[in-house]
Amino acid sequence: MDLNKVMIIGRLTRDPELRQTPSGTNVCQIGLATNYVYNNQQTGQKVEQVEYHNVVLWRKLAEIANQYLRKGKRVYIEGRLQTRSWDAQD
C-alpha cells in the first residue's frame, strides 16, 4: 500500500485566485510560505529558511477559501502532493 499525504501550516503569500474551468468547476490557487528557524552551530546565529508552496483547491473548498482567506492569514492545509511540469515555448 502507498501513501501520498501532506500537512502544511503556513501563511498565505497572496490573496486566493478563484477561476472556473471551461466545464464550470471552481479552482482556487493560493501561495503558502512555511519557515524553519534554527541556530547555526558555527556562528551561533539564528537562521531562517523559507519554503514556498503552490496549492490548488477544487470545487466547494475553492469557493470557501476565496471567501474567507486573505494574504498573511495562517492556514492548515492537508492533501496530496502532485508534481506538475510544463515546456516553455522558447
Short mmCIF file of C-alpha atoms in Angstrom, two decimals:
data_model
loop_
_atom_site.label_atom_id
_atom_site.label_comp_id
_atom_site.label_asym_id
_atom_site.label_seq_id
_atom_site.Cartn_x
_atom_site.Cartn_y
_atom_site.Cartn_z
CA MET A 1 0.00 0.00 0.00
CA ASP A 2 1.24 3.52 -0.84
CA LEU A 3 0.55 6.81 0.91
CA ASN A 4 0.68 10.34 -0.51
CA LYS A 5 -0.34 12.73 2.28
CA VAL A 6 0.89 16.24 3.04
CA MET A 7 0.16 18.51 6.03
CA ILE A 8 1.33 22.12 5.89
CA ILE A 9 0.83 25.02 8.31
CA GLY A 10 1.93 28.38 6.97
CA ARG A 11 0.94 31.88 5.92
CA LEU A 12 -0.67 32.95 2.67
CA THR A 13 1.71 34.88 0.41
CA ARG A 14 -1.11 36.38 -1.69
CA ASP A 15 -4.89 36.56 -1.83
CA PRO A 16 -6.61 33.47 -3.29
CA GLU A 17 -7.17 33.45 -7.06
CA LEU A 18 -10.54 31.90 -7.96
CA ARG A 19 -11.23 30.77 -11.53
CA GLN A 20 -13.51 28.33 -13.30
CA THR A 21 -12.65 25.55 -15.71
CA PRO A 22 -14.46 25.52 -19.08
CA SER A 23 -16.88 22.98 -17.59
CA GLY A 24 -17.72 25.37 -14.71
CA THR A 25 -15.73 23.74 -11.88
CA ASN A 26 -14.27 26.21 -9.37
CA VAL A 27 -10.48 26.18 -8.95
CA CYS A 28 -8.61 28.33 -6.43
CA GLN A 29 -4.84 28.80 -6.29
CA ILE A 30 -3.09 30.01 -3.16
CA GLY A 31 0.55 30.61 -2.29
CA LEU A 32 1.78 29.42 1.08
CA ALA A 33 5.06 30.12 2.90
CA THR A 34 6.48 27.92 5.63
CA ASN A 35 9.60 28.73 7.62
CA TYR A 36 12.17 26.77 9.57
CA VAL A 37 14.30 28.50 12.21
CA TYR A 38 17.48 27.03 13.69
CA ASN A 39 20.75 28.16 15.29
CA ASN A 40 23.91 27.90 13.16
CA GLN A 41 26.39 25.72 15.06
CA GLN A 42 29.48 27.61 13.86
CA THR A 43 28.26 31.20 14.40
CA GLY A 44 25.50 30.66 16.96
CA GLN A 45 23.23 32.98 14.97
CA LYS A 46 19.60 32.27 14.29
CA VAL A 47 18.95 31.23 10.66
CA GLU A 48 15.53 31.24 8.99
CA GLN A 49 14.76 29.20 5.87
CA VAL A 50 11.54 29.81 3.94
CA GLU A 51 9.84 27.35 1.60
CA TYR A 52 7.11 28.44 -0.82
CA HIS A 53 4.25 26.15 -1.82
CA ASN A 54 1.64 26.46 -4.57
CA VAL A 55 -1.68 24.94 -3.52
CA VAL A 56 -4.69 24.18 -5.72
CA LEU A 57 -8.17 23.85 -4.21
CA TRP A 58 -11.19 22.50 -6.09
CA ARG A 59 -14.99 22.86 -6.10
CA LYS A 60 -16.70 23.98 -2.87
CA LEU A 61 -13.41 24.23 -0.95
CA ALA A 62 -12.17 26.67 -3.61
CA GLU A 63 -15.23 28.89 -3.02
CA ILE A 64 -14.81 28.79 0.76
CA ALA A 65 -11.09 29.61 0.57
CA ASN A 66 -11.76 32.55 -1.74
CA GLN A 67 -14.42 33.86 0.63
CA TYR A 68 -12.51 33.65 3.93
CA LEU A 69 -8.76 33.64 3.24
CA ARG A 70 -6.56 36.69 2.67
CA LYS A 71 -2.85 37.38 2.37
CA GLY A 72 -0.95 36.91 5.65
CA LYS A 73 -3.52 34.60 7.22
CA ARG A 74 -2.21 31.39 8.82
CA VAL A 75 -3.77 28.23 7.40
CA TYR A 76 -3.56 24.46 7.79
CA ILE A 77 -3.58 22.52 4.52
CA GLU A 78 -3.96 18.77 4.23
CA GLY A 79 -3.95 16.90 0.96
CA ARG A 80 -1.80 15.02 -1.52
CA LEU A 81 1.38 16.05 -3.28
CA GLN A 82 1.29 16.25 -7.08
CA THR A 83 4.19 17.44 -9.22
CA ARG A 84 3.38 19.33 -12.39
CA SER A 85 5.69 20.23 -15.25
CA TRP A 86 5.41 22.15 -18.49
CA ASP A 87 7.51 23.02 -21.54
CA ALA A 88 8.22 26.68 -22.23
CA GLN A 89 7.67 27.97 -25.77
CA ASP A 90 11.29 29.07 -26.08
#
